[in-house]
Amino acid sequence: MSKVHLGTSGNPPNFFESEFKKDRLLAPLWIDSIGLNAYEVLFTHGVKMSDERAQIMGDNAKKGNIKLSVHCPYFVVLTSDKEEVVLRSRERVKKSLTRAHIMGATSAVLHPGYYNGTNPFSQLKKELKNLCKWKEDVGIKTTINPEVMGKKSQLGSVSEVIEMCSEIEGLAPCVDFGHLHARDGGFLQSKNDFRIIFEQIEKGLGKEGLRNLHCHFAPLEYNDKGEIRHRAHTERDYKPHPEPFCDLIKEFKMSPTVISESRDSQDTAAIEMREYLKKINYW
Ligand SMILES: [Zn+2]
């Protein structure tokens, strides 16, 4: 078995060109057919998948030996000062977790929110703590993974994400290296820049926390406010580049899940990364 789980965020154009295109629930089998081993199910605009379909998704992932994760809806704002927004956000996270549990997904990625309200960070931590308690009570093992966000107006710097995850049981980070790069003005250039981040994660979350890291990866375009848009891996002017990232995965002997978010080329970017990992004898 390979040391790294590598896959796509949702379905890129190539999926819709493939023989599997007739049903999105076949995506894990498509992933297997192209030699990858992870897949992130996107609940971007709401959790519309039934329990029954979640079960089929999970069965297909088992058949293909694919590690599944889900991405909670974008409209989850646990930091809101509007009660009804927080209530609806909680329900959306619970619904995501329920489907994730049925399909056997290990992680549920969540956007932490914004710097709004009176004390957004402590409000967020309180909400996440309650959600983790809820999932433990109902027997859901899927972790909630607050994501490192790309815009400075969004809560979710790498330090904030590490802090939440070290304080609350049931959380694990989603380190989006493209976001991190864009948020910090093009931070990830050399191998040493990646090393700084890896060491920060290891310090905050321990060896196991780093070893099993859930990552998003894509080159990003940014300005002084942070993220503008995701770019394709073939656009080499945009960073971060995968090679120093893969070198460090090997150096730290990690066994991470890396979800490719390369624009319209999640699959080919992940395959390129796999080939590089093979080249350095770490696949
Ligand atoms: Zn995200």
Coordinates of C-alpha atoms and ligand atoms in Angstrom, one line a residue:
M1 CA 0.0 0.0 0.0
S2 CA 1.2 3.4 -0.8
K3 CA 2.3 5.7 2.0
V4 CA 0.4 8.7 0.7
H5 CA -3.3 9.0 0.0
L6 CA -3.7 11.2 -3.1
G7 CA -6.9 12.2 -4.8
T8 CA -9.2 14.8 -6.2
S9 CA -11.6 17.4 -4.8
G10 CA -14.8 16.5 -6.5
N11 CA -14.9 15.6 -10.2
P12 CA -12.7 17.3 -12.8
P13 CA -13.6 17.5 -16.5
N14 CA -11.8 14.2 -17.2
F15 CA -14.3 12.4 -15.0
F16 CA -17.1 13.5 -17.3
E17 CA -15.2 12.3 -20.3
S18 CA -14.7 8.8 -18.7
E19 CA -16.9 5.7 -18.8
F20 CA -17.9 6.4 -15.2
K21 CA -19.6 9.7 -16.0
K22 CA -23.1 8.4 -15.8
D23 CA -23.2 8.5 -12.0
R24 CA -21.2 10.6 -9.6
L25 CA -21.4 7.8 -7.1
L26 CA -18.9 5.9 -9.4
A27 CA -16.3 8.6 -8.8
P28 CA -14.3 6.4 -6.4
L29 CA -14.1 3.6 -9.1
W30 CA -12.9 6.2 -11.6
I31 CA -10.3 7.4 -9.0
D32 CA -9.1 3.8 -8.7
S33 CA -9.0 3.4 -12.5
I34 CA -6.5 6.2 -12.8
G35 CA -4.3 4.9 -10.0
L36 CA -5.2 7.4 -7.2
N37 CA -6.5 6.4 -3.8
A38 CA -8.4 9.3 -2.2
Y39 CA -11.5 11.3 -3.0
E40 CA -13.2 14.3 -1.4
V41 CA -17.0 14.5 -1.7
L42 CA -18.1 18.1 -2.1
F43 CA -21.3 19.2 -0.3
T44 CA -20.5 22.7 -1.6
H45 CA -24.1 24.0 -2.0
G46 CA -25.7 21.8 0.7
V47 CA -26.0 18.2 1.7
K48 CA -28.3 16.8 -0.9
M49 CA -27.1 13.2 -0.8
S50 CA -29.5 10.7 0.7
D51 CA -28.4 8.2 3.3
E52 CA -28.9 5.5 0.7
R53 CA -26.6 7.2 -1.8
A54 CA -24.0 7.9 0.9
Q55 CA -24.0 4.1 1.5
I56 CA -23.4 3.4 -2.2
M57 CA -20.6 5.9 -2.3
G58 CA -19.0 4.2 0.7
D59 CA -19.4 0.8 -0.9
N60 CA -17.8 2.0 -4.1
A61 CA -14.9 3.5 -2.1
K62 CA -14.4 0.2 -0.4
K63 CA -14.4 -1.7 -3.7
G64 CA -11.7 0.7 -5.1
N65 CA -9.8 1.0 -1.8
I66 CA -10.3 4.7 -1.8
K67 CA -10.0 6.9 1.3
L68 CA -13.0 9.2 1.5
S69 CA -13.4 12.7 3.0
V70 CA -16.2 15.2 2.7
H71 CA -16.3 19.0 2.4
C72 CA -19.0 20.6 4.4
P73 CA -21.2 23.3 2.7
Y74 CA -19.6 26.7 2.1
F75 CA -22.5 28.3 3.8
V76 CA -21.6 27.3 7.3
V77 CA -20.8 30.4 9.4
L78 CA -20.4 29.3 13.0
T79 CA -18.9 32.7 13.8
S80 CA -22.1 34.7 12.8
D81 CA -23.7 37.0 15.3
K82 CA -27.1 36.0 13.8
E83 CA -28.6 33.2 15.9
E84 CA -30.5 31.7 12.9
V85 CA -27.3 31.6 10.8
V86 CA -25.5 29.7 13.6
L87 CA -28.5 27.3 14.0
R88 CA -28.6 26.5 10.3
S89 CA -24.8 26.1 10.2
R90 CA -24.9 23.6 13.1
E91 CA -27.5 21.6 11.2
R92 CA -25.5 21.6 8.0
V93 CA -22.4 20.4 9.8
K94 CA -24.3 17.6 11.6
K95 CA -25.9 16.5 8.3
S96 CA -22.4 16.5 6.6
L97 CA -21.1 14.4 9.5
T98 CA -24.0 11.9 9.4
R99 CA -23.4 11.3 5.6
A100 CA -19.7 11.1 6.1
H101 CA -20.1 8.5 8.8
I102 CA -22.4 6.4 6.6
M103 CA -19.9 6.4 3.7
G104 CA -17.0 5.7 6.0
A105 CA -15.3 9.1 5.4
T106 CA -12.5 9.9 7.9
S107 CA -12.6 13.7 7.7
A108 CA -15.2 16.4 7.2
V109 CA -13.5 19.7 6.0
L110 CA -15.0 22.9 7.3
H111 CA -14.5 26.6 6.6
P112 CA -14.0 28.2 10.0
G113 CA -15.9 31.5 9.2
Y114 CA -15.1 35.2 9.4
Y115 CA -13.8 37.7 11.8
N116 CA -17.3 39.0 12.5
G117 CA -19.4 39.2 15.7
T118 CA -17.9 40.2 19.0
N119 CA -15.5 37.4 19.7
P120 CA -15.5 35.1 16.6
F121 CA -12.6 32.8 17.6
S122 CA -14.0 31.9 21.0
Q123 CA -17.5 31.5 19.6
L124 CA -16.1 29.2 16.9
K125 CA -14.3 27.1 19.5
K126 CA -17.4 26.8 21.6
E127 CA -19.5 25.7 18.6
L128 CA -16.9 23.2 17.5
K129 CA -16.6 21.8 21.0
N130 CA -20.4 21.2 21.1
L131 CA -20.4 19.6 17.7
C132 CA -17.5 17.3 18.7
K133 CA -19.4 16.3 21.8
W134 CA -22.5 15.7 19.7
K135 CA -20.7 13.5 17.3
E136 CA -19.2 11.5 20.1
D137 CA -22.6 11.0 21.7
V138 CA -24.0 9.6 18.5
G139 CA -21.0 7.5 17.8
I140 CA -19.5 9.4 14.7
K141 CA -15.8 8.9 14.4
T142 CA -15.2 11.3 11.4
T143 CA -13.0 14.2 12.5
I144 CA -14.1 17.8 11.8
N145 CA -11.3 19.4 9.9
P146 CA -11.2 23.2 10.1
E147 CA -9.4 24.5 7.0
V148 CA -6.6 27.0 6.6
M149 CA -8.2 29.7 4.6
G150 CA -6.8 31.9 1.8
K151 CA -8.2 35.3 2.5
K152 CA -7.0 37.5 5.4
S153 CA -10.7 38.4 6.1
Q154 CA -11.4 34.7 6.8
L155 CA -10.8 33.1 10.2
G156 CA -8.3 30.3 9.7
S157 CA -4.6 31.1 9.7
V158 CA -2.4 28.1 10.2
S159 CA -1.8 29.1 13.8
E160 CA -5.5 29.4 14.5
V161 CA -6.2 26.0 13.0
I162 CA -3.5 24.4 15.0
E163 CA -4.7 26.1 18.2
M164 CA -8.3 24.8 17.7
C165 CA -7.2 21.3 16.9
S166 CA -4.8 21.1 19.9
E167 CA -7.6 22.3 22.3
I168 CA -10.6 20.3 21.1
E169 CA -10.9 16.6 20.9
G170 CA -12.5 15.4 17.7
L171 CA -10.9 18.0 15.5
A172 CA -8.0 17.6 13.0
P173 CA -6.6 20.2 10.7
C174 CA -7.1 20.6 6.9
V175 CA -3.9 22.4 5.8
D176 CA -4.6 24.0 2.5
F177 CA -1.1 24.8 1.2
G178 CA -2.4 26.9 -1.6
H179 CA -4.5 29.0 0.8
L180 CA -1.5 29.3 3.2
H181 CA 0.7 30.5 0.4
A182 CA -1.8 33.1 -0.7
R183 CA -2.8 34.3 2.7
D184 CA 0.9 34.9 3.6
G185 CA 1.8 36.8 0.4
G186 CA 3.5 33.9 -1.4
F187 CA 5.1 32.3 1.5
L188 CA 5.8 28.8 0.1
Q189 CA 8.8 29.2 -2.2
S190 CA 11.6 26.9 -1.0
K191 CA 11.7 23.6 0.7
N192 CA 12.7 25.4 3.9
D193 CA 9.4 27.4 3.8
F194 CA 7.5 24.2 3.8
R195 CA 9.7 22.9 6.6
I196 CA 8.8 25.8 8.8
I197 CA 5.1 24.9 8.5
F198 CA 5.6 21.2 9.0
E199 CA 7.6 21.9 12.2
Q200 CA 4.9 24.3 13.4
I201 CA 2.3 21.6 12.9
E202 CA 4.4 19.0 14.6
K203 CA 5.0 21.3 17.6
G204 CA 1.3 22.0 18.0
L205 CA -0.2 18.6 17.2
G206 CA 2.6 16.1 17.8
K207 CA 4.2 13.6 15.5
E208 CA 0.9 11.7 14.8
G209 CA -0.9 15.0 14.1
L210 CA 1.6 15.8 11.4
R211 CA 2.0 12.2 10.1
N212 CA -1.7 11.8 9.3
L213 CA -2.3 15.4 8.0
H214 CA -5.2 16.1 5.7
C215 CA -4.0 18.5 3.0
H216 CA -5.4 20.5 0.1
F217 CA -2.9 21.4 -2.6
A218 CA -3.1 23.7 -5.6
P219 CA -1.2 26.6 -7.1
L220 CA -2.9 29.9 -6.3
E221 CA -3.1 33.4 -7.6
Y222 CA -3.2 36.1 -4.9
N223 CA -3.0 39.8 -4.0
D224 CA -2.5 41.7 -0.8
K225 CA -5.8 40.5 0.6
G226 CA -4.9 36.9 -0.1
E227 CA -6.5 34.3 -2.4
I228 CA -7.8 35.4 -5.8
R229 CA -8.2 32.0 -7.6
H230 CA -6.9 28.5 -8.0
R231 CA -4.7 27.9 -10.9
A232 CA -3.8 24.7 -12.8
H233 CA -0.6 22.7 -12.0
T234 CA 0.6 23.3 -15.6
E235 CA 0.8 27.0 -15.0
R236 CA 4.3 26.8 -13.4
D237 CA 4.4 30.6 -12.8
Y238 CA 2.0 29.9 -9.9
K239 CA 3.0 28.3 -6.6
P240 CA 3.2 26.4 -4.4
H241 CA 5.0 23.7 -6.5
P242 CA 4.5 20.1 -5.5
E243 CA 8.2 19.0 -5.5
P244 CA 9.4 20.6 -2.3
F245 CA 6.1 19.6 -0.6
C246 CA 6.6 15.9 -1.6
D247 CA 10.3 16.0 -0.5
L248 CA 9.2 17.2 2.9
I249 CA 6.5 14.5 3.2
K250 CA 9.3 12.0 2.7
E251 CA 11.7 13.7 5.0
F252 CA 9.1 13.8 7.9
K253 CA 8.0 10.1 7.0
M254 CA 4.4 11.2 6.7
S255 CA 1.4 9.3 5.7
P256 CA -0.9 12.2 4.7
T257 CA -4.0 12.6 2.6
V258 CA -3.4 15.1 -0.2
I259 CA -6.5 16.4 -2.0
S260 CA -5.7 18.1 -5.3
E261 CA -7.6 21.3 -6.0
S262 CA -5.7 22.2 -9.2
R263 CA -8.1 24.2 -11.4
D264 CA -10.0 21.8 -13.7
S265 CA -7.0 19.4 -13.5
Q266 CA -7.3 17.9 -10.0
D267 CA -6.6 14.5 -11.4
T268 CA -3.7 15.2 -13.6
A269 CA -2.0 17.3 -10.9
A270 CA -2.5 14.4 -8.4
I271 CA -1.0 12.0 -11.0
E272 CA 2.0 14.3 -11.5
M273 CA 2.5 14.3 -7.7
R274 CA 2.2 10.5 -7.6
E275 CA 4.9 10.2 -10.3
Y276 CA 7.2 12.5 -8.4
L277 CA 6.6 10.5 -5.2
K278 CA 7.5 7.3 -7.1
K279 CA 10.7 9.0 -8.4
I280 CA 11.8 9.8 -4.9
N281 CA 10.8 6.3 -3.7
Y282 CA 7.9 7.4 -1.5
W283 CA 4.7 6.0 -3.0
Ligands
ZN1 ZN -12.3 24.4 1.4

